[in-house]
CSV table of N, CA and C in Angstrom, one decimal:
chain,number,residue,atom,x,y,z
A,23,UNK,N,3.2,1.0,2.4
A,23,UNK,CA,3.2,-0.4,2.1
A,23,UNK,C,4.4,-1.1,2.7
A,24,UNK,N,4.4,-1.7,3.9
A,24,UNK,CA,5.6,-2.5,4.3
A,24,UNK,C,5.9,-3.6,3.5
A,25,UNK,N,7.1,-4.0,3.1
A,25,UNK,CA,7.4,-5.2,2.2
A,25,UNK,C,8.6,-6.0,2.6
A,26,UNK,N,8.3,-7.1,3.1
A,26,UNK,CA,9.4,-8.1,3.5
A,26,UNK,C,9.5,-9.3,2.8
A,27,UNK,N,10.4,-9.6,2.0
A,27,UNK,CA,10.5,-11.0,1.1
A,27,UNK,C,9.3,-11.6,0.6
A,28,UNK,N,8.7,-10.5,-0.2
A,28,UNK,CA,7.4,-10.9,-0.8
A,28,UNK,C,7.6,-10.8,-2.3
A,29,UNK,N,8.6,-11.3,-2.9
A,29,UNK,CA,8.9,-11.2,-4.3
A,29,UNK,C,7.7,-11.9,-5.1
A,30,UNK,N,7.1,-12.9,-4.5
A,30,UNK,CA,6.0,-13.6,-5.3
A,30,UNK,C,4.7,-12.9,-5.4
A,31,UNK,N,4.4,-11.9,-4.8
A,31,UNK,CA,3.2,-11.1,-5.0
A,31,UNK,C,3.3,-9.4,-4.8
A,32,UNK,N,4.4,-8.9,-4.5
A,32,UNK,CA,4.5,-7.5,-4.4
A,32,UNK,C,4.2,-6.8,-5.6
A,33,UNK,N,4.5,-7.3,-6.9
A,33,UNK,CA,4.4,-6.6,-8.2
A,33,UNK,C,2.9,-6.4,-8.3
A,34,UNK,N,1.9,-7.4,-8.0
A,34,UNK,CA,0.4,-7.4,-8.1
A,34,UNK,C,0.0,-6.5,-7.3
A,35,UNK,N,0.6,-6.4,-6.1
A,35,UNK,CA,-0.1,-5.5,-5.1
A,35,UNK,C,0.2,-4.0,-5.4
A,36,UNK,N,1.4,-3.7,-5.9
A,36,UNK,CA,1.8,-2.4,-6.4
A,36,UNK,C,0.9,-2.0,-7.6
A,37,UNK,N,0.6,-2.9,-8.4
A,37,UNK,CA,-0.1,-2.7,-9.7
A,37,UNK,C,-1.5,-2.4,-9.4
A,38,UNK,N,-2.0,-3.0,-8.3
A,38,UNK,CA,-3.5,-2.6,-7.7
A,38,UNK,C,-3.6,-1.3,-7.2
A,39,UNK,N,-2.6,-0.8,-6.7
A,39,UNK,CA,-2.6,0.4,-6.0
A,39,UNK,C,-2.4,1.6,-7.2
A,40,UNK,N,-1.6,1.3,-8.1
A,40,UNK,CA,-1.4,2.4,-9.1
A,40,UNK,C,-2.5,2.2,-10.1
A,41,UNK,N,-3.3,1.3,-10.2
A,41,UNK,CA,-4.5,1.3,-11.1
A,41,UNK,C,-5.7,2.0,-10.5
A,42,UNK,N,-5.6,2.7,-9.5
A,42,UNK,CA,-6.8,3.3,-8.7
A,42,UNK,C,-7.3,4.4,-9.8
A,43,UNK,N,-8.7,4.4,-9.7
A,43,UNK,CA,-9.4,5.5,-10.4
A,43,UNK,C,-9.0,6.8,-9.9
A,44,UNK,N,-9.0,6.8,-8.5
A,44,UNK,CA,-8.4,8.0,-7.7
A,44,UNK,C,-6.9,8.2,-7.9
A,45,UNK,N,-6.5,9.1,-8.6
A,45,UNK,CA,-5.0,9.3,-9.0
A,45,UNK,C,-4.1,10.2,-8.0
A,46,UNK,N,-4.7,11.0,-7.2
A,46,UNK,CA,-4.1,12.1,-6.2
A,46,UNK,C,-3.6,11.4,-5.1
A,47,UNK,N,-2.6,10.7,-5.2
A,47,UNK,CA,-2.0,10.1,-4.2
A,47,UNK,C,-0.6,10.0,-4.2
A,48,UNK,N,0.2,9.8,-2.8
A,48,UNK,CA,1.6,9.3,-3.0
A,48,UNK,C,1.5,7.8,-2.5
A,49,UNK,N,2.5,7.1,-2.8
A,49,UNK,CA,2.5,5.7,-2.5
A,49,UNK,C,3.9,5.4,-1.8
A,50,UNK,N,3.7,5.2,-0.5
A,50,UNK,CA,5.0,5.1,0.3
A,50,UNK,C,5.1,3.5,0.5
A,51,UNK,N,6.3,3.1,-0.2
A,51,UNK,CA,6.7,1.7,0.1
A,51,UNK,C,8.0,1.6,0.9
A,52,UNK,N,8.0,0.7,2.0
A,52,UNK,CA,9.2,0.6,2.7
A,52,UNK,C,9.5,-1.0,2.6
A,53,UNK,N,10.8,-1.0,2.1
A,53,UNK,CA,11.4,-2.4,1.9
A,53,UNK,C,12.1,-2.8,3.2
A,54,UNK,N,11.5,-3.7,4.1
A,54,UNK,CA,12.0,-3.8,5.3
A,54,UNK,C,13.3,-4.9,5.3
A,55,UNK,N,14.3,-4.6,4.5
A,55,UNK,CA,15.5,-5.5,4.5
A,55,UNK,C,15.4,-6.8,4.0
A,56,UNK,N,14.5,-6.9,2.8
A,56,UNK,CA,14.4,-8.1,2.1
A,56,UNK,C,15.6,-8.6,1.7
A,57,UNK,N,15.6,-10.1,1.8
A,57,UNK,CA,16.7,-10.7,1.1
A,57,UNK,C,16.4,-11.6,0.0
A,58,UNK,N,15.3,-11.4,-0.7
A,58,UNK,CA,15.0,-12.0,-1.9
A,58,UNK,C,15.0,-10.9,-2.9
A,59,UNK,N,14.3,-11.0,-4.1
A,59,UNK,CA,14.2,-10.1,-5.2
A,59,UNK,C,13.1,-8.8,-5.0
A,60,UNK,N,12.6,-8.7,-3.8
A,60,UNK,CA,11.5,-7.9,-3.5
A,60,UNK,C,12.0,-6.4,-3.8
A,61,UNK,N,13.2,-6.0,-3.5
A,61,UNK,CA,13.7,-4.7,-3.7
A,61,UNK,C,13.7,-4.5,-5.3
A,62,UNK,N,14.2,-5.5,-6.1
A,62,UNK,CA,14.3,-5.2,-7.6
A,62,UNK,C,12.9,-5.2,-8.2
A,63,UNK,N,11.9,-5.9,-7.6
A,63,UNK,CA,10.5,-5.9,-8.1
A,63,UNK,C,9.9,-4.5,-7.9
A,64,UNK,N,10.1,-3.9,-6.6
A,64,UNK,CA,9.5,-2.6,-6.4
A,64,UNK,C,10.2,-1.5,-7.1
A,65,UNK,N,11.6,-1.7,-7.3
A,65,UNK,CA,12.2,-0.6,-7.9
A,65,UNK,C,12.0,-0.7,-9.5
A,66,UNK,N,11.4,-1.6,-10.0
A,66,UNK,CA,11.1,-1.7,-11.4
A,66,UNK,C,10.0,-0.8,-11.9
A,67,UNK,N,9.1,-0.2,-10.9
A,67,UNK,CA,8.1,0.6,-11.1
A,67,UNK,C,8.7,1.9,-11.2
A,68,UNK,N,8.3,2.8,-12.1
A,68,UNK,CA,8.9,4.1,-12.3
A,68,UNK,C,7.6,5.3,-12.2
A,69,UNK,N,6.8,4.9,-11.5
A,69,UNK,CA,5.6,5.9,-11.3
A,69,UNK,C,6.1,6.9,-10.3
A,70,UNK,N,5.9,8.2,-10.6
A,70,UNK,CA,6.3,9.2,-9.7
A,70,UNK,C,5.7,9.5,-8.5
A,71,UNK,N,4.5,8.7,-8.3
A,71,UNK,CA,3.7,8.7,-7.0
A,71,UNK,C,4.4,7.8,-5.9
A,72,UNK,N,5.4,7.0,-6.5
A,72,UNK,CA,6.0,6.1,-5.5
A,72,UNK,C,7.1,6.8,-4.7
A,73,UNK,N,7.2,6.6,-3.4
A,73,UNK,CA,8.2,7.0,-2.6
A,73,UNK,C,8.8,5.8,-2.0
A,74,UNK,N,10.1,5.6,-2.4
A,74,UNK,CA,10.6,4.1,-2.0
A,74,UNK,C,11.5,4.5,-0.8
A,75,UNK,N,11.5,3.7,0.4
A,75,UNK,CA,12.3,3.8,1.5
A,75,UNK,C,12.9,2.3,1.7
A,76,UNK,N,14.1,2.2,2.5
A,76,UNK,CA,14.6,1.0,2.7
A,76,UNK,C,15.2,0.8,4.1
A,77,UNK,N,14.8,-0.2,4.8
A,77,UNK,CA,15.6,-0.4,6.0
A,77,UNK,C,16.8,-1.4,5.6
A,78,UNK,N,17.9,-1.1,6.2
A,78,UNK,CA,19.3,-1.8,5.8
A,78,UNK,C,19.0,-3.4,6.3
A,79,UNK,N,18.3,-3.5,7.4
A,79,UNK,CA,18.1,-5.0,7.8
A,79,UNK,C,16.6,-5.0,8.2
A,80,UNK,N,16.1,-6.1,8.5
A,80,UNK,CA,14.8,-6.4,8.9
A,80,UNK,C,14.4,-5.8,10.2
A,81,UNK,N,13.5,-4.8,10.2
A,81,UNK,CA,13.3,-4.0,11.6
A,81,UNK,C,12.0,-4.6,12.2
A,82,UNK,N,11.1,-5.3,11.3
A,82,UNK,CA,9.8,-5.8,11.8
A,82,UNK,C,8.7,-4.8,11.4
A,83,UNK,N,7.4,-5.1,11.4
A,83,UNK,CA,6.3,-4.5,11.0
A,83,UNK,C,6.1,-3.1,11.5
A,84,UNK,N,6.1,-3.1,13.0
A,84,UNK,CA,5.9,-1.8,13.6
A,84,UNK,C,7.0,-0.7,13.4
A,85,UNK,N,8.2,-1.1,13.3
A,85,UNK,CA,9.1,0.0,13.1
A,85,UNK,C,9.0,0.4,11.5
A,86,UNK,N,8.7,-0.5,10.7
A,86,UNK,CA,8.6,-0.3,9.2
A,86,UNK,C,7.4,0.7,9.0
A,87,UNK,N,6.3,0.2,9.7
A,87,UNK,CA,5.1,1.2,9.4
A,87,UNK,C,5.3,2.6,9.9
A,88,UNK,N,6.0,2.6,11.1
A,88,UNK,CA,6.4,4.0,11.7
A,88,UNK,C,7.2,4.8,10.8
A,89,UNK,N,8.3,4.2,10.2
A,89,UNK,CA,9.0,4.9,9.3
A,89,UNK,C,8.3,5.3,8.2
A,90,UNK,N,7.6,4.5,7.5
A,90,UNK,CA,6.7,5.0,6.3
A,90,UNK,C,5.7,6.1,6.7
A,91,UNK,N,5.0,6.1,7.9
A,91,UNK,CA,4.1,7.1,8.3
A,91,UNK,C,4.9,8.5,8.3
A,92,UNK,N,6.2,8.5,8.7
A,92,UNK,CA,6.8,9.7,8.9
A,92,UNK,C,7.1,10.5,7.4
A,93,UNK,N,6.8,9.7,6.4
A,93,UNK,CA,7.0,10.2,5.0
A,93,UNK,C,5.6,10.5,4.3
A,94,UNK,N,4.5,10.2,5.0
A,94,UNK,CA,3.3,10.4,4.3
A,94,UNK,C,2.9,11.9,4.5
A,95,UNK,N,2.4,12.5,3.5
A,95,UNK,CA,2.2,13.8,3.6
A,95,UNK,C,0.5,14.2,3.2
A,96,UNK,N,-0.2,13.2,2.9
A,96,UNK,CA,-1.6,13.2,2.5
A,96,UNK,C,-2.5,13.5,3.7
A,97,UNK,N,-3.8,13.9,3.2
A,97,UNK,CA,-4.8,14.1,4.3
A,97,UNK,C,-5.2,12.8,5.0
A,98,UNK,N,-5.2,11.6,4.2
A,98,UNK,CA,-5.6,10.4,4.6
A,98,UNK,C,-4.4,9.4,4.4
A,99,UNK,N,-4.5,8.3,5.0
A,99,UNK,CA,-3.5,7.2,4.9
A,99,UNK,C,-4.3,6.0,4.6
A,100,UNK,N,-4.1,5.4,3.5
A,100,UNK,CA,-4.6,4.0,3.1
A,100,UNK,C,-3.7,3.1,3.4
A,101,UNK,N,-3.7,2.0,4.3
A,101,UNK,CA,-2.7,1.1,4.7
A,101,UNK,C,-2.9,-0.2,4.0
A,102,UNK,N,-2.0,-0.6,3.3
A,102,UNK,CA,-1.9,-2.0,2.5
A,102,UNK,C,-0.6,-2.7,2.7
A,103,UNK,N,-0.8,-4.0,2.8
A,103,UNK,CA,0.4,-4.9,2.9
A,103,UNK,C,0.8,-5.3,1.6
A,104,UNK,N,2.0,-5.9,1.4
A,104,UNK,CA,2.5,-6.1,0.0
A,104,UNK,C,1.9,-7.5,-0.5
A,105,UNK,N,1.0,-8.0,0.2
A,105,UNK,CA,0.3,-9.3,-0.3
A,105,UNK,C,-1.2,-8.8,-0.8
A,106,UNK,N,-1.5,-7.6,-0.4
A,106,UNK,CA,-2.9,-7.1,-0.6
A,106,UNK,C,-3.1,-6.9,-2.1
A,107,UNK,N,-4.3,-6.9,-2.5
A,107,UNK,CA,-4.7,-6.4,-3.9
A,107,UNK,C,-5.9,-5.4,-3.8
A,108,UNK,N,-5.6,-4.1,-4.2
A,108,UNK,CA,-6.7,-3.1,-4.1
A,108,UNK,C,-7.6,-3.1,-5.4
A,109,UNK,N,-8.8,-3.3,-5.2
A,109,UNK,CA,-9.7,-3.1,-6.3
A,109,UNK,C,-9.6,-1.6,-6.7
A,110,UNK,N,-9.8,-1.4,-8.1
A,110,UNK,CA,-9.6,0.0,-8.7
A,110,UNK,C,-10.4,1.1,-8.0
A,111,UNK,N,-11.5,0.9,-7.3
A,111,UNK,CA,-12.3,2.0,-6.8
A,111,UNK,C,-12.0,2.2,-5.3
A,112,UNK,N,-11.2,1.5,-4.7
A,112,UNK,CA,-11.1,1.4,-3.2
A,112,UNK,C,-10.8,2.9,-2.6
A,113,UNK,N,-9.8,3.5,-3.1
A,113,UNK,CA,-9.3,4.8,-2.9
A,113,UNK,C,-10.4,5.7,-2.9
A,114,UNK,N,-11.0,6.0,-4.1
A,114,UNK,CA,-12.0,6.7,-4.3
A,114,UNK,C,-13.4,6.6,-3.2
A,115,UNK,N,-13.5,5.4,-3.0
A,115,UNK,CA,-14.6,5.1,-2.0
A,115,UNK,C,-14.2,5.4,-0.7
A,116,UNK,N,-12.9,5.2,-0.2
A,116,UNK,CA,-12.6,5.7,1.1
A,116,UNK,C,-12.7,7.2,1.3
A,117,UNK,N,-12.0,7.9,0.1
A,117,UNK,CA,-11.9,9.5,0.3
A,117,UNK,C,-13.3,9.9,0.3
A,118,UNK,N,-14.3,9.4,-0.6
A,118,UNK,CA,-15.7,10.0,-0.5
A,118,UNK,C,-16.4,9.7,0.8
A,119,UNK,N,-16.1,8.5,1.3
A,119,UNK,CA,-16.6,8.3,2.8
A,119,UNK,C,-16.2,9.4,3.8
A,120,UNK,N,-14.7,9.6,3.8
A,120,UNK,CA,-14.1,10.2,4.8
A,120,UNK,C,-14.7,11.8,4.7
A,121,UNK,N,-14.8,12.1,3.4
A,121,UNK,CA,-15.1,13.6,3.2
A,121,UNK,C,-16.6,13.8,3.7
A,122,UNK,N,-17.4,12.8,3.5
A,122,UNK,CA,-18.8,12.9,3.8
A,122,UNK,C,-19.0,12.9,5.3
A,123,UNK,N,-18.1,12.1,6.0
A,123,UNK,CA,-18.2,11.9,7.4
A,123,UNK,C,-17.0,12.5,8.1
A,124,UNK,N,-16.9,13.7,8.3
A,124,UNK,CA,-15.8,14.5,9.0
A,124,UNK,C,-15.6,14.1,10.5
A,125,UNK,N,-16.6,13.4,11.1
A,125,UNK,CA,-16.4,12.9,12.3
A,125,UNK,C,-15.7,11.8,12.7
A,126,UNK,N,-15.6,11.0,11.5
A,126,UNK,CA,-14.9,9.6,11.6
A,126,UNK,C,-13.4,9.9,11.5
A,127,UNK,N,-12.6,9.1,12.2
A,127,UNK,CA,-11.3,9.3,12.1
A,127,UNK,C,-10.5,7.9,11.4
A,128,UNK,N,-11.3,6.9,11.2
A,128,UNK,CA,-10.7,5.8,10.6
A,128,UNK,C,-12.1,5.0,10.0
A,129,UNK,N,-11.7,4.3,8.9
A,129,UNK,CA,-12.7,3.4,8.3
A,129,UNK,C,-12.0,2.1,7.5
A,130,UNK,N,-12.7,1.1,7.4
A,130,UNK,CA,-11.9,0.0,6.9
A,130,UNK,C,-12.8,-0.7,5.7
A,131,UNK,N,-12.3,-1.8,5.3
A,131,UNK,CA,-13.1,-2.5,4.3
A,131,UNK,C,-13.2,-4.0,4.4
A,132,UNK,N,-14.1,-4.5,3.7
A,132,UNK,CA,-14.3,-6.0,3.7
A,132,UNK,C,-13.0,-6.6,3.0
A,133,UNK,N,-12.9,-7.8,3.2
A,133,UNK,CA,-11.8,-8.5,2.4
A,133,UNK,C,-12.4,-9.7,1.6
A,134,UNK,N,-11.7,-10.2,0.5
A,134,UNK,CA,-12.3,-11.1,-0.2
A,134,UNK,C,-11.0,-12.1,-0.3
A,135,UNK,N,-11.0,-13.4,0.3
A,135,UNK,CA,-9.7,-14.2,0.1
A,135,UNK,C,-10.0,-15.1,-0.9
A,136,UNK,N,-9.0,-15.2,-1.8
A,136,UNK,CA,-8.9,-16.2,-2.9
A,136,UNK,C,-7.8,-17.3,-2.5
A,137,UNK,N,-8.2,-18.4,-2.6
A,137,UNK,CA,-7.4,-19.7,-2.4
A,137,UNK,C,-6.7,-20.1,-3.8
A,138,UNK,N,-5.5,-20.3,-3.6
A,138,UNK,CA,-4.8,-20.8,-4.9
A,138,UNK,C,-5.2,-22.4,-5.0
A,139,UNK,N,-5.4,-22.9,-6.1
A,139,UNK,CA,-5.5,-24.4,-6.3
A,139,UNK,C,-4.3,-25.1,-6.2
């Protein structure tokens, strides 16, 4: 999960990932040189599945994603942004699908957009 100046929603996004029914995962979060309270909000979580990385300055999305990928050790990679919310069953569904379809190399999901009033 790349994160840059997302103090208003990063906590909710992290909570969504950590609340997955599927629990056998590592959660790589890369703070991309945020200048707001993003770092402290990420660091407030003490879950052992989280691997926290940090760019000293903002390097942009591609460099940040590539850094994070280098620290991923799992069979599959689920990509999420710091403003995404993952429903509690999304990882389990992805893993089940990928295991049932070994000829696939990527899968995606629908999105639901909620607008604030």
